[in-house]
CSV table of C-alpha atoms in Angstrom, one decimal:
chain,number,residue,atom,x,y,z
V,1,MET,CA,0.2,0.1,0.0
V,2,ALA,CA,1.4,3.3,-0.9
V,3,THR,CA,2.1,6.1,1.8
V,4,LYS,CA,2.6,9.7,1.9
V,5,PRO,CA,6.4,10.4,1.1
V,6,THR,CA,8.5,11.7,4.3
V,7,GLU,CA,12.3,11.2,2.6
V,8,THR,CA,12.2,12.7,-1.0
V,9,ALA,CA,14.5,15.0,-2.9
V,10,PRO,CA,13.9,18.6,-1.8
V,11,SER,CA,10.9,20.4,-3.4
V,12,PHE,CA,10.2,23.5,-4.8
V,13,LEU,CA,9.0,24.7,-1.4
V,14,GLN,CA,11.6,23.2,0.6
V,15,VAL,CA,14.3,25.1,-1.7
V,16,TYR,CA,12.3,28.4,-1.6
V,17,THR,CA,12.1,28.3,2.0
V,18,GLN,CA,15.6,27.2,2.7
V,19,VAL,CA,16.6,30.9,4.4
V,20,ARG,CA,14.0,30.4,7.0
V,21,ARG,CA,15.1,26.7,7.5
V,22,ASP,CA,18.9,27.8,8.2
V,23,ARG,CA,17.5,30.1,10.8
V,24,MET,CA,16.4,27.1,12.8
V,25,LYS,CA,19.5,25.1,12.9
V,26,HIS,CA,19.9,25.2,16.7
V,27,SER,CA,16.2,24.5,17.3
V,28,PHE,CA,15.5,21.9,19.9
V,29,LEU,CA,13.4,19.6,17.5
V,30,ARG,CA,16.4,19.7,15.2
V,31,GLN,CA,18.8,18.6,17.8
V,32,ILE,CA,16.4,15.6,18.9
V,33,ASN,CA,16.6,14.4,15.3
V,34,ALA,CA,20.1,14.9,15.0
V,35,CYS,CA,20.8,12.8,18.3
V,36,VAL,CA,18.1,10.0,17.8
V,37,ASP,CA,18.5,6.8,15.4
V,38,TRP,CA,14.6,6.5,14.8
V,39,ARG,CA,15.3,2.9,12.9
V,40,GLY,CA,14.4,0.9,15.9
V,41,ILE,CA,11.3,2.9,16.6
V,42,ARG,CA,10.1,2.6,13.0
V,43,THR,CA,11.1,-1.1,12.5
V,44,LEU,CA,8.9,-1.6,15.8
V,45,LEU,CA,6.0,0.4,14.6
V,46,ASN,CA,6.0,-1.0,10.9
V,47,LYS,CA,5.9,-4.6,12.7
V,48,LYS,CA,3.1,-4.0,15.0
V,49,TYR,CA,0.9,-1.3,13.3
V,50,THR,CA,-0.9,-1.9,10.3
V,51,LYS,CA,-1.3,1.5,7.8
V,52,THR,CA,-4.8,1.5,6.5
V,53,GLN,CA,-6.2,4.2,3.8
V,54,ASN,CA,-8.6,6.9,5.4
V,55,ALA,CA,-12.3,6.9,4.6
V,56,VAL,CA,-11.8,8.5,1.1
V,57,GLY,CA,-9.1,6.2,0.2
V,58,ASN,CA,-5.9,8.2,0.5
V,59,PRO,CA,-2.7,6.6,1.3
V,60,ALA,CA,-1.6,6.1,5.0
V,61,TYR,CA,0.7,8.3,6.8
V,62,ASP,CA,4.3,6.8,7.6
V,63,ALA,CA,4.0,5.3,11.1
V,64,LEU,CA,7.1,7.0,12.4
V,65,LEU,CA,5.6,10.4,11.1
V,66,MET,CA,2.4,9.8,13.4
V,67,PHE,CA,4.7,8.8,16.6
V,68,LYS,CA,6.5,11.8,16.1
V,69,ILE,CA,3.2,13.9,16.1
V,70,LEU,CA,2.4,12.4,19.5
V,71,LEU,CA,5.6,13.6,20.9
V,72,LEU,CA,4.9,17.0,19.5
V,73,GLU,CA,1.6,17.2,21.3
V,74,THR,CA,3.5,16.1,24.3
V,75,TRP,CA,6.2,18.8,24.3
V,76,TYR,CA,3.9,21.6,23.3
V,77,GLY,CA,0.9,20.5,25.3
V,78,LEU,CA,-1.4,20.5,22.2
V,79,SER,CA,-4.7,18.7,21.4
V,80,ASP,CA,-5.3,16.8,18.2
V,81,TYR,CA,-7.0,19.8,16.7
V,82,GLU,CA,-4.1,22.1,17.8
V,83,VAL,CA,-1.0,19.8,16.6
V,84,GLU,CA,-2.7,19.5,13.0
V,85,GLU,CA,-3.0,23.3,12.8
V,86,ARG,CA,0.7,24.0,13.9
V,87,ILE,CA,1.9,21.3,11.5
V,88,ASN,CA,0.0,23.0,8.5
V,89,ASP,CA,1.7,26.2,9.5
V,90,SER,CA,5.1,25.4,11.0
V,91,LEU,CA,8.2,24.7,8.9
V,92,LEU,CA,10.0,23.5,12.3
V,93,PHE,CA,7.3,21.0,12.9
V,94,SER,CA,7.1,19.7,9.3
V,95,GLU,CA,10.8,19.3,9.2
V,96,PHE,CA,11.1,17.5,12.3
V,97,LEU,CA,8.4,15.0,11.0
V,98,GLY,CA,10.0,14.7,7.6
V,99,LEU,CA,6.8,15.7,6.1
V,100,ASP,CA,6.8,17.6,2.7
V,101,LEU,CA,5.4,20.9,2.5
V,102,GLY,CA,3.4,20.0,-0.3
V,103,TYR,CA,1.4,17.6,1.8
V,104,PRO,CA,-1.1,18.4,4.7
V,105,SER,CA,-0.9,17.2,8.3
V,106,PRO,CA,-2.8,14.1,9.1
V,107,ASP,CA,-6.1,15.3,10.7
V,108,HIS,CA,-7.2,15.4,14.0
V,109,SER,CA,-9.4,12.0,13.7
V,110,THR,CA,-6.2,10.2,12.3
V,111,ILE,CA,-4.1,11.2,15.0
V,112,SER,CA,-6.7,10.1,17.5
V,113,ARG,CA,-6.9,6.7,16.0
V,114,PHE,CA,-3.2,6.1,15.7
V,115,ARG,CA,-2.8,6.6,19.4
V,116,SER,CA,-5.9,4.5,20.2
V,117,GLU,CA,-4.3,1.9,18.0
V,118,LEU,CA,-1.1,2.0,19.9
V,119,THR,CA,-2.7,1.8,23.2
V,120,ARG,CA,-4.8,-1.3,21.8
V,121,LEU,CA,-1.7,-3.0,20.6
V,122,GLY,CA,0.1,-2.5,24.2
V,123,ILE,CA,3.3,-1.7,22.6
V,124,MET,CA,4.2,1.7,24.5
V,125,ASP,CA,6.4,-0.1,27.0
V,126,LYS,CA,8.3,-1.8,24.1
V,127,LEU,CA,8.5,1.9,22.3
V,128,LEU,CA,9.8,3.1,25.6
V,129,ARG,CA,12.6,0.2,26.0
V,130,GLU,CA,13.4,0.8,22.5
V,131,LEU,CA,14.0,4.5,22.9
V,132,ASN,CA,15.9,4.0,26.0
V,133,LYS,CA,18.4,1.9,24.0
V,134,GLN,CA,19.6,5.1,22.4
V,135,PHE,CA,20.7,6.5,25.7
V,136,LYS,CA,22.5,3.2,26.7
V,137,LYS,CA,24.1,3.5,23.2
V,138,HIS,CA,25.4,6.8,24.2
V,139,GLY,CA,26.5,6.0,27.4
V,140,ILE,CA,24.2,8.7,29.2
V,141,SER,CA,21.8,6.3,31.0
V,142,ARG,CA,22.4,3.3,33.5
V,143,ILE,CA,19.4,1.6,35.0
V,144,ASP,CA,20.9,-1.8,35.8
V,145,GLN,CA,21.7,-0.8,39.6
V,146,GLY,CA,18.5,-0.3,41.2
V,147,ALA,CA,15.0,0.8,40.9
V,148,ILE,CA,13.2,4.0,42.4
V,149,VAL,CA,9.4,3.8,42.6
V,150,ASP,CA,7.3,6.9,43.1
V,151,ALA,CA,3.7,7.9,42.8
V,152,SER,CA,2.5,11.1,41.6
V,153,ILE,CA,-1.3,12.5,42.1
V,154,VAL,CA,-3.0,12.6,38.7
V,155,ASP,CA,-6.0,14.6,38.4
V,156,SER,CA,-8.8,12.7,36.4
V,157,PRO,CA,-12.0,13.9,35.5
V,158,TYR,CA,-13.6,10.6,35.6
V,159,ALA,CA,-12.4,8.4,38.4
V,160,PRO,CA,-9.0,8.1,40.4
V,161,ASP,CA,-6.6,5.6,39.3
V,162,THR,CA,-4.4,3.6,41.7
V,163,VAL,CA,-1.2,1.4,41.0
V,164,ALA,CA,0.1,-1.5,43.4
V,165,LEU,CA,3.9,-1.8,44.0
V,166,PRO,CA,3.9,-5.3,42.7
V,167,ALA,CA,2.5,-4.2,39.3
V,168,LEU,CA,5.3,-1.6,38.9
V,169,ILE,CA,7.8,-4.2,39.9
V,170,GLU,CA,6.7,-6.8,37.6
V,171,LYS,CA,6.8,-4.3,34.7
V,172,SER,CA,10.5,-3.4,35.6
V,173,GLU,CA,11.8,-7.0,35.3
V,174,LEU,CA,14.3,-6.5,38.2
V,175,SER,CA,16.9,-8.8,38.9
V,176,SER,CA,17.4,-10.6,42.2
V,177,GLY,CA,19.4,-8.4,44.8
V,178,VAL,CA,18.3,-5.0,43.4
V,179,SER,CA,17.5,-2.6,45.8
V,180,VAL,CA,13.7,-1.0,45.2
V,181,LEU,CA,13.5,2.7,46.8
V,182,ALA,CA,10.0,3.9,47.5
V,183,ASP,CA,8.3,6.6,49.6
V,184,LYS,CA,6.2,6.4,52.7
V,185,GLY,CA,3.0,5.8,50.5
V,186,TYR,CA,4.3,2.4,49.7
V,187,CYS,CA,5.1,1.2,53.3
V,188,SER,CA,3.4,-1.7,54.5
V,189,LYS,CA,3.9,-5.5,55.6
V,190,LYS,CA,2.3,-6.7,52.1
V,191,ASN,CA,5.0,-4.6,50.1
V,192,SER,CA,8.0,-5.5,52.0
V,193,GLU,CA,7.2,-9.5,51.9
V,194,TYR,CA,6.7,-9.0,48.2
V,195,LEU,CA,10.2,-7.6,47.7
V,196,ALA,CA,11.5,-10.2,49.9
V,197,GLY,CA,9.8,-12.9,48.4
V,198,HIS,CA,11.3,-11.9,44.9
V,199,GLY,CA,14.9,-11.3,46.0
V,200,LEU,CA,14.8,-7.6,46.0
V,201,VAL,CA,16.2,-5.3,48.7
V,202,ASP,CA,13.6,-3.3,50.6
V,203,GLY,CA,14.3,0.3,50.3
V,204,ILE,CA,10.8,1.5,51.1
V,205,MET,CA,10.7,4.4,53.6
V,206,LEU,CA,9.3,3.9,56.8
V,207,LYS,CA,6.4,5.3,58.2
V,208,ALA,CA,5.3,5.9,62.0
V,209,ILE,CA,2.5,4.5,63.3
V,210,ARG,CA,-0.2,6.0,65.6
V,211,GLY,CA,1.2,6.3,69.3
V,212,LYS,CA,4.7,5.4,68.2
V,213,THR,CA,7.4,7.4,66.5
V,214,LEU,CA,10.1,6.5,64.5
V,215,SER,CA,13.3,5.8,66.0
V,216,GLU,CA,16.6,7.8,65.1
V,217,SER,CA,18.1,5.1,63.3
V,218,GLN,CA,14.7,4.8,61.3
V,219,LYS,CA,14.7,8.5,60.6
V,220,ALA,CA,18.3,8.1,59.2
V,221,PHE,CA,17.4,5.2,56.9
V,222,ASN,CA,14.5,7.5,55.6
V,223,ARG,CA,17.3,10.4,54.8
V,224,VAL,CA,19.4,7.8,53.2
V,225,ILE,CA,16.5,6.7,50.9
V,226,SER,CA,15.2,10.4,50.4
V,227,LYS,CA,18.5,11.5,49.2
V,228,THR,CA,18.2,9.2,46.1
V,229,ARG,CA,14.7,9.5,45.8
V,230,CYS,CA,14.7,13.2,45.2
V,231,LEU,CA,16.0,12.3,41.7
V,232,ILE,CA,12.7,10.8,40.4
V,233,GLU,CA,10.6,13.6,42.2
V,234,ARG,CA,12.6,16.2,40.1
V,235,THR,CA,11.5,14.2,37.0
V,236,PHE,CA,7.7,14.3,38.0
V,237,GLY,CA,8.0,18.1,38.7
V,238,SER,CA,9.7,18.6,35.2
V,239,ILE,CA,7.0,16.9,33.5
V,240,ARG,CA,4.3,18.8,35.2
V,241,ARG,CA,6.0,22.2,34.5
V,242,TRP,CA,7.4,21.3,30.9
V,243,PHE,CA,4.5,19.2,29.5
V,244,LEU,CA,1.6,20.2,31.6
V,245,GLY,CA,1.4,16.5,33.1
V,246,GLY,CA,-0.6,15.7,36.3
V,247,ARG,CA,-3.9,15.4,34.6
V,248,CYS,CA,-5.6,12.6,32.4
V,249,ARG,CA,-6.1,13.8,29.1
V,250,TYR,CA,-7.9,10.7,28.0
V,251,ARG,CA,-10.6,8.1,29.7
V,252,GLY,CA,-9.3,4.9,31.1
V,253,LEU,CA,-6.2,3.3,32.6
V,254,GLU,CA,-4.8,2.1,29.3
V,255,ARG,CA,-5.2,5.4,27.4
V,256,THR,CA,-3.8,7.2,30.4
V,257,HIS,CA,-0.9,4.7,30.5
V,258,THR,CA,-0.1,5.7,27.0
V,259,GLN,CA,0.0,9.3,27.9
V,260,ASN,CA,2.3,8.7,30.7
V,261,ILE,CA,4.8,6.5,28.7
V,262,LEU,CA,4.7,9.4,26.0
V,263,GLU,CA,5.6,12.0,28.9
V,264,ALA,CA,8.5,9.8,30.1
V,265,MET,CA,9.9,9.7,26.3
V,266,ALA,CA,9.5,13.2,25.6
V,267,TYR,CA,11.3,14.0,28.9
V,268,ASN,CA,14.0,11.9,28.1
V,269,LEU,CA,14.5,13.1,24.7
V,270,LYS,CA,14.2,16.8,26.1
V,271,ARG,CA,17.2,16.0,28.3
V,272,MET,CA,19.2,14.1,25.8
V,273,PRO,CA,20.9,16.8,23.6
V,274,GLY,CA,22.0,18.7,27.1
V,275,LEU,CA,23.3,15.2,28.4
V,276,LEU,CA,25.4,14.6,25.6
V,277,VAL,CA,27.1,17.8,25.7
V,278,LEU,CA,27.8,17.5,29.2
V,279,GLN,CA,29.1,14.1,28.5
V,280,ALA,CA,31.3,15.4,25.6
V,281,ALA,CA,32.8,17.8,27.9
V,282,LYS,CA,34.2,15.5,30.6
């Protein structure tokens, strides 16, 4: 099935707008495209996602292009309607997507269906792992030394979402002997027994109970855990500030999970250029 071209020889419009393009050479989106090898993401998408024509029979858009649109929505806090307008109006967005200026943006309904299909396929975690390989490849990420667990309150117009510690641990696929650090909200006999039963080191901060305060040694233990856990708390704070995170944009746990994974990928990618500069300066 034919797809709309994303990598072609320069069109007349691209040549005509080259001066404006040259002024964008230090843009954040150009830096991302220069840092990331998208081939793994494209391969995974093409393996799982089946392109279809729209209702009037026009060829489908490239799956990687559609995935990048979801990242643009996250970075800039845009709705499906708003990102469609920005793509049609922005040279920078079109260049990031690899969309020829002679072609219009996918419409909002196409974007919505693509996101829903990724959710249905259940491949968001695989996409995150594939993208994280880029960080390991560049030597700017190591996630094999332990795990930090935290919870962030997410405003939902529909119903509150809750996540148990075992579900988080199972998704992380941690090796025996790894330390799991978590805040007081996870302090329970059940969670401690779960970690012990799976050969994991219990790093859950201790919580005082009614009529019994924490001892000095217990307070010292909490301080040690807190110094490390602050790293993940800053991550949640940055997602809220940068991407207007902290609220459910869609209905249902699965769709909200898709949103959360997109926010995690957007956060990692936003930091990637700066981390590479710091690494090169060492």
